[in-house]
Tab-separated table of C-alpha atoms and ligand atoms in Angstrom:
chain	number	residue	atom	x	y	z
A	18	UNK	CA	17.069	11.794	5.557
A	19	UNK	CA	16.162	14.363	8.936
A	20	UNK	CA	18.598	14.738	10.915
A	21	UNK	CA	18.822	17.489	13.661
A	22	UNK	CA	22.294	17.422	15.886
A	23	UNK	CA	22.263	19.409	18.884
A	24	UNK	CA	19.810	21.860	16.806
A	25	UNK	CA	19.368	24.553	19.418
A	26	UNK	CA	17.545	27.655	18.959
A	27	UNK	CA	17.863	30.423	21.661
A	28	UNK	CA	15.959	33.882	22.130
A	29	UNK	CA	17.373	35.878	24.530
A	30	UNK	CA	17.543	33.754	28.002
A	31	UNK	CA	14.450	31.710	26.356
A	32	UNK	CA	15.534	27.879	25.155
A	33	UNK	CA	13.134	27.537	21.999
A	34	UNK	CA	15.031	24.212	21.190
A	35	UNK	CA	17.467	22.567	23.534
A	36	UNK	CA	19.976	20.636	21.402
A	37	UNK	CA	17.613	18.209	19.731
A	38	UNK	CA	18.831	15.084	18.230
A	39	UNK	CA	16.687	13.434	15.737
A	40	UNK	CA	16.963	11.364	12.563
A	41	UNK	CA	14.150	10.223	10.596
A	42	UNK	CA	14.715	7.714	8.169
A	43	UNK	CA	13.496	7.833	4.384
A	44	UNK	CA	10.045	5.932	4.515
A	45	UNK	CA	9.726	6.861	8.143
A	46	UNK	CA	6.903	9.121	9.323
A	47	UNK	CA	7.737	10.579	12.788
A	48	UNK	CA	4.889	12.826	14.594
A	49	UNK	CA	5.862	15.412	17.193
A	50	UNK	CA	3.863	16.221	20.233
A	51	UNK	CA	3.525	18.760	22.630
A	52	UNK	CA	2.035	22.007	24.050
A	53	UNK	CA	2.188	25.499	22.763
A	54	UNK	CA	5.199	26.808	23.057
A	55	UNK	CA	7.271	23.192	23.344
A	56	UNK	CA	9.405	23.584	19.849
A	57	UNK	CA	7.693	21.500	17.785
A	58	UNK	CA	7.006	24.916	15.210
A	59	UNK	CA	10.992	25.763	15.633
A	60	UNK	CA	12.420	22.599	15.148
A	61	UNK	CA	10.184	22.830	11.550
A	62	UNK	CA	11.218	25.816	10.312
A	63	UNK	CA	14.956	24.891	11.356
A	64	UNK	CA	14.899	22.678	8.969
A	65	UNK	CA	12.906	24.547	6.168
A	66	UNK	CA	15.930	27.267	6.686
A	67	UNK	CA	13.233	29.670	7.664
A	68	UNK	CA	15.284	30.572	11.240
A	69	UNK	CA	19.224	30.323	11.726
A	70	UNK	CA	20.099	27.498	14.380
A	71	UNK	CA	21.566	28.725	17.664
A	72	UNK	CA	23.789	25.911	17.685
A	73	UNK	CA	23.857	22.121	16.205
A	74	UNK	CA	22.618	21.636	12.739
A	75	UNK	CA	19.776	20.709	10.633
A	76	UNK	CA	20.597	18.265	7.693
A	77	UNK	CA	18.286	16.938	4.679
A	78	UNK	CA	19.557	14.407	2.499
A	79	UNK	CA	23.319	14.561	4.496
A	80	UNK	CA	23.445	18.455	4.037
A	81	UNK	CA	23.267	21.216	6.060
A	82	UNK	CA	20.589	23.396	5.864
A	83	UNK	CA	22.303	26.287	7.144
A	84	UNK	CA	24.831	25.769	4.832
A	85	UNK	CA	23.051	24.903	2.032
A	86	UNK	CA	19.545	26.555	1.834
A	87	UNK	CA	18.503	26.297	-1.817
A	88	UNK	CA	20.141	22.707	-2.378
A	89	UNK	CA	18.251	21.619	0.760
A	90	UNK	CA	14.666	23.304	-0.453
A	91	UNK	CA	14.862	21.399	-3.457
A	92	UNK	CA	14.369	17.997	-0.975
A	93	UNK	CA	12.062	20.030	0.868
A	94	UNK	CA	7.694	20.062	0.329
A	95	UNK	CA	6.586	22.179	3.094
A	96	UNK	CA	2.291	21.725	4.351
A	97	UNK	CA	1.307	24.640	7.277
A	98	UNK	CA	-1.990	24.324	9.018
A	99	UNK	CA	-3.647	26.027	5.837
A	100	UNK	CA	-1.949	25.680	2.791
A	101	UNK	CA	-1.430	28.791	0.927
A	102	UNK	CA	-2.637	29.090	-2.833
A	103	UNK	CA	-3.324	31.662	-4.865
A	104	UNK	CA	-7.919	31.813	-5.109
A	105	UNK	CA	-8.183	33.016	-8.445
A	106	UNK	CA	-6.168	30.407	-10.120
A	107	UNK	CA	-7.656	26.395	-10.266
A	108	UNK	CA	-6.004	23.710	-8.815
A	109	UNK	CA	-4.131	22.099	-11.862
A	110	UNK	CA	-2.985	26.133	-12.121
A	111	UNK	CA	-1.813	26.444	-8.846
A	112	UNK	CA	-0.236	23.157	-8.797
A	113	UNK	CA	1.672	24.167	-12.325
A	114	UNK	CA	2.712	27.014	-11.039
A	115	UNK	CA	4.138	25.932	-7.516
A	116	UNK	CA	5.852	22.972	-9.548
A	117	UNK	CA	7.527	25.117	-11.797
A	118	UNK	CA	8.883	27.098	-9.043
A	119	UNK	CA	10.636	23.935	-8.180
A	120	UNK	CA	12.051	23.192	-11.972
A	121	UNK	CA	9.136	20.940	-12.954
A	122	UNK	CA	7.173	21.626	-16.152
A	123	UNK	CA	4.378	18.668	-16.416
A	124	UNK	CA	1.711	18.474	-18.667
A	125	UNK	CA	-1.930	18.985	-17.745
A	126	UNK	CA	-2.874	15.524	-17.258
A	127	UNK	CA	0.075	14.578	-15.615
A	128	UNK	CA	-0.911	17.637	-12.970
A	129	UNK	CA	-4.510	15.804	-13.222
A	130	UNK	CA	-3.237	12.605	-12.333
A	131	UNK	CA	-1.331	14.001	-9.412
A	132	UNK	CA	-4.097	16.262	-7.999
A	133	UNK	CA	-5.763	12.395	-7.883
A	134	UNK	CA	-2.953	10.654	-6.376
A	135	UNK	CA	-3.420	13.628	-3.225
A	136	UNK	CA	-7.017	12.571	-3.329
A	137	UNK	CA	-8.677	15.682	-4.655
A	138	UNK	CA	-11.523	14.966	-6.536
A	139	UNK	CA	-11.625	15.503	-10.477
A	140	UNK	CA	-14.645	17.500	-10.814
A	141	UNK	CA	-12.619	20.116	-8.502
A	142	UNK	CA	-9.451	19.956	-10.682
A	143	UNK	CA	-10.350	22.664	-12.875
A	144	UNK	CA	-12.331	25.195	-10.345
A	145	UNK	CA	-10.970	28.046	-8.911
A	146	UNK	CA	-9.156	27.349	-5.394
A	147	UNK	CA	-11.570	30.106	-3.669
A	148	UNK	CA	-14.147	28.072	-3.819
A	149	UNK	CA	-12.199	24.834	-2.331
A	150	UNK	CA	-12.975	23.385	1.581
A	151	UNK	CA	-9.985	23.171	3.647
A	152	UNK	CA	-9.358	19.745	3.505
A	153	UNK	CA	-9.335	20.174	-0.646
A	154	UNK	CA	-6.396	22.842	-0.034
A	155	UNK	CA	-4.356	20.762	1.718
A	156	UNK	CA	-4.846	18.031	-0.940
A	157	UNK	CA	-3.314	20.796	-3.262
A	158	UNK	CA	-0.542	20.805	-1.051
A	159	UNK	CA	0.038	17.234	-0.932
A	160	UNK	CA	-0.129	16.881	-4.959
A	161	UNK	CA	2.681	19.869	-4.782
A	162	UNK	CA	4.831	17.816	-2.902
A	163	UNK	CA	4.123	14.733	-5.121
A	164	UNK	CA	4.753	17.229	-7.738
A	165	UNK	CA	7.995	18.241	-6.444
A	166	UNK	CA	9.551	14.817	-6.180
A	167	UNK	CA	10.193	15.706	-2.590
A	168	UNK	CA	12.405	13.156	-0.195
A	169	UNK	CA	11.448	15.331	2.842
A	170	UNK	CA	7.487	16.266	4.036
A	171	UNK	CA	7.431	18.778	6.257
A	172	UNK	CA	4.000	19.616	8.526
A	173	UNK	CA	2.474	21.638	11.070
A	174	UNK	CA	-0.362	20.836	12.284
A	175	UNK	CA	-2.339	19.819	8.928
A	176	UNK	CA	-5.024	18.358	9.828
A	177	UNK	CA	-6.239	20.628	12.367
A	178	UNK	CA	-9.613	21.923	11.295
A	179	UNK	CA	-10.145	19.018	9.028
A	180	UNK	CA	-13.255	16.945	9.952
A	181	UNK	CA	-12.540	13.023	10.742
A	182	UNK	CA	-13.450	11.642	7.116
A	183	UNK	CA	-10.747	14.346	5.618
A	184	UNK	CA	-7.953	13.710	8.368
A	185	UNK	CA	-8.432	9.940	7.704
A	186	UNK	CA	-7.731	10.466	4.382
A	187	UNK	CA	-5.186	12.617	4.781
A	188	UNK	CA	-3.360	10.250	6.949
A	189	UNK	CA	-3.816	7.859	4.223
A	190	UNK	CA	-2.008	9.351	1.591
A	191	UNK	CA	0.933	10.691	3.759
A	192	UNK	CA	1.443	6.963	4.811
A	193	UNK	CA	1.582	6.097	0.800
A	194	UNK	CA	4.315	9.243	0.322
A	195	UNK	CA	6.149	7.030	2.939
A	196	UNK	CA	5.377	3.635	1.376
A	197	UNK	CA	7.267	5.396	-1.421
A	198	UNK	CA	9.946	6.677	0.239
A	199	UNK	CA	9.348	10.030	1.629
A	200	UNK	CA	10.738	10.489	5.698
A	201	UNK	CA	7.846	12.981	6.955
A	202	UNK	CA	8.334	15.174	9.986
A	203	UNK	CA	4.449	16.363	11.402
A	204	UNK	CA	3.846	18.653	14.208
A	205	UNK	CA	0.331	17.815	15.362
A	206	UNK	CA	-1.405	18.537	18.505
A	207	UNK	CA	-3.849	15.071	17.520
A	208	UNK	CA	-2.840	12.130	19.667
A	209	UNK	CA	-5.148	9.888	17.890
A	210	UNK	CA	-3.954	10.398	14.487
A	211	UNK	CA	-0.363	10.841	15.603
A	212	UNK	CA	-0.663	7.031	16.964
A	213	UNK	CA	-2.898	6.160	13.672
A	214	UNK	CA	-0.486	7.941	11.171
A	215	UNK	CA	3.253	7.702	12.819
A	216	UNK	CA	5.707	4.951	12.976
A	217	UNK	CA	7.342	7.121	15.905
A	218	UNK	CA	6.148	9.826	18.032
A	219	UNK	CA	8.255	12.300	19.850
A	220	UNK	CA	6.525	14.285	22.961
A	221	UNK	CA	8.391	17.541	23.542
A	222	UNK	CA	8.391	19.871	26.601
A	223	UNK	CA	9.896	23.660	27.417
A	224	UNK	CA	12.556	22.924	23.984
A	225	UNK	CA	13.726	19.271	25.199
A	226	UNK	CA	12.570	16.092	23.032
A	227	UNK	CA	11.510	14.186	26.635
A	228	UNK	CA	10.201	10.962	25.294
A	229	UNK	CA	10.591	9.166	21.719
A	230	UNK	CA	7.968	6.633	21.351
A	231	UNK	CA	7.400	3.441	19.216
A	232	UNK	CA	4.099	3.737	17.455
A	233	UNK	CA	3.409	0.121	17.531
A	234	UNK	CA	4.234	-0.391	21.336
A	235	UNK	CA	1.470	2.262	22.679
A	236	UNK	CA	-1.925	2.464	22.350
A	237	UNK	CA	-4.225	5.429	21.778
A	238	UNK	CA	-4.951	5.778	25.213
A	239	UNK	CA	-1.608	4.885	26.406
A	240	UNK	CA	-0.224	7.259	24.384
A	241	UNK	CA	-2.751	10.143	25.674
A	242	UNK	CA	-1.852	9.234	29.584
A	243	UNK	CA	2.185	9.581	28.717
A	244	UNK	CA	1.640	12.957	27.341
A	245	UNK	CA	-0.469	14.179	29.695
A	246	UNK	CA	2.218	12.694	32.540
A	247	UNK	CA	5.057	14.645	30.290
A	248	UNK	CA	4.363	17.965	29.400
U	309	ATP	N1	10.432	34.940	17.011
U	309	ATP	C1	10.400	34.565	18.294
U	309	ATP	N2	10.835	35.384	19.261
U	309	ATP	C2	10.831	35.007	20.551
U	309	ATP	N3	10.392	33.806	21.005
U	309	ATP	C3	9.941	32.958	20.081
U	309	ATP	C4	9.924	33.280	18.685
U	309	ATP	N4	9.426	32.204	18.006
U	309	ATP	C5	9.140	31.268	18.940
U	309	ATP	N5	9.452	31.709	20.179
U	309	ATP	C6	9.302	30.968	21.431
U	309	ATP	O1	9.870	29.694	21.264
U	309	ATP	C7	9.118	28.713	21.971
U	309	ATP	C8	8.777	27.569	21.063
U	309	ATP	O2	7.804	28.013	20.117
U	309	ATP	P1	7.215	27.071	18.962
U	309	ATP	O3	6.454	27.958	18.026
U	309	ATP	O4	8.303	26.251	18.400
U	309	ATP	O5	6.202	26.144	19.776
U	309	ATP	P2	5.190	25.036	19.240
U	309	ATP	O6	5.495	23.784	19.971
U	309	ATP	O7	5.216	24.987	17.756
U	309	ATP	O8	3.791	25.627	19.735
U	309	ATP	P3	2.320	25.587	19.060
U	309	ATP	O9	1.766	24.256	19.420
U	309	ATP	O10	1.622	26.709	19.766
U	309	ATP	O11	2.480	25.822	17.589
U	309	ATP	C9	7.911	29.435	22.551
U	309	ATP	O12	8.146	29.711	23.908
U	309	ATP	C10	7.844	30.705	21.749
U	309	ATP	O13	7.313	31.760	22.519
């Protein structure tokens, strides 16, 4: 559903990405590790379109996103570290109006139902986003890409900030977008939840993917000494 091919993104002498190969399957969620600075951040917005390859190619869905920008977007929900909504507007608002953006029109309790599915309470369905924690934004986000229909998750660091209840939950509910189909790419800097939430974790250093790891094969701690060995 992901698939990067000698994706390579240069800036000046600086290797930002170092021709990265990497497919992630539909259903598969795949976490990426590493310090500041090791590409996780570039090799997301490659494939959001938001920054033009060097060389190699990013693909969603068997087309190229360099190619194909607005055909790929469509595949595409996108969750940064804070998820961007408009304050003055309530959830089921803000979720309307990102879904429309995408060619949805639902009805309100359709919106309800998936403002539920993301986990965010109902009482906070109707108030005004201003007023919602972090963790309730990037519930928002989640029911957007629910919303959206979307084949491809794409995060960056979202659950940084969130406290343990809300990043357990979170993990939760990307782990049913997979269950359903979903291949989900997330850039995290949390080794715990990367082992908790991932079927395969990636540990990148200086641009260069150095290690691709089996979830099920490592443990938490395991997993901790690697990267700490790697980068
Ligand atoms: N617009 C830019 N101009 C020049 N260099 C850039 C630019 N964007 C990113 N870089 C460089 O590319 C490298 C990879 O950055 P990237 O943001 O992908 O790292 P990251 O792994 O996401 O880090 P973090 O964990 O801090 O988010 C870094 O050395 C960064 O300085």
């Amino acid at each position: 559903m992901l698939q990067a091919t000698n994706l390579t993104k240069t800036y000046g002498e600086q290797k930002a990405l170092n021709s990265l190969n990497l497919t992630i399957n539909e259903g598969e969620i795949f976490a990426l590790l590493g310090q500041n600075g090791a590409g996780k951040t570039t090799t997301i917005n490659c494939f959001l379109g938001f920054i033009q390859p060097s060389g190699g190619s990013a693909s969603i869905n068997g087309v190229s996103v360099a190619e194909n920008p607005l055909e790929t977007k469509k595949y595409l929900a996108y969750i940064p570290e804070t998820v961007m909504l408009y304050p003055n507007l309530s959830g089921i608002e803000n979720l309307e109006f990102f879904s429309s953006l995408a060619g949805f029109s639902y009805e309100k309790d359709e919106l309800s139902s998936f403002l539920s599915k993301a986990g965010l309470q109902n009482t906070a369905h109707n108030q005004r986003v201003g007023g919602y924690s972090k963790g309730m934004r990037q519930k928002v986000g989640i029911a957007i890409a629910i919303a959206k229909k979307a084949k491809a998750l794409l995060l960056d660091e979202p659950t940084s900030g969130l406290d343990p209840k809300a990043s357990n939950e979170f993990s939760e509910i990307l782990r049913e977008l997979a269950q359903n189909g979903t291949a989900v790419l997330m850039a995290t800097h949390d080794i715990f939840r990367a082992k908790e939430v991932a079927n395969r974790i990636g540990i990148m250093k200086e641009g260069n993917l150095v290690s691709v790891i089996d979830a099920k094969e490592i443990s938490a701690n395991e997993l901790e000494k690697l990267y700490l060995q790697t980068v």
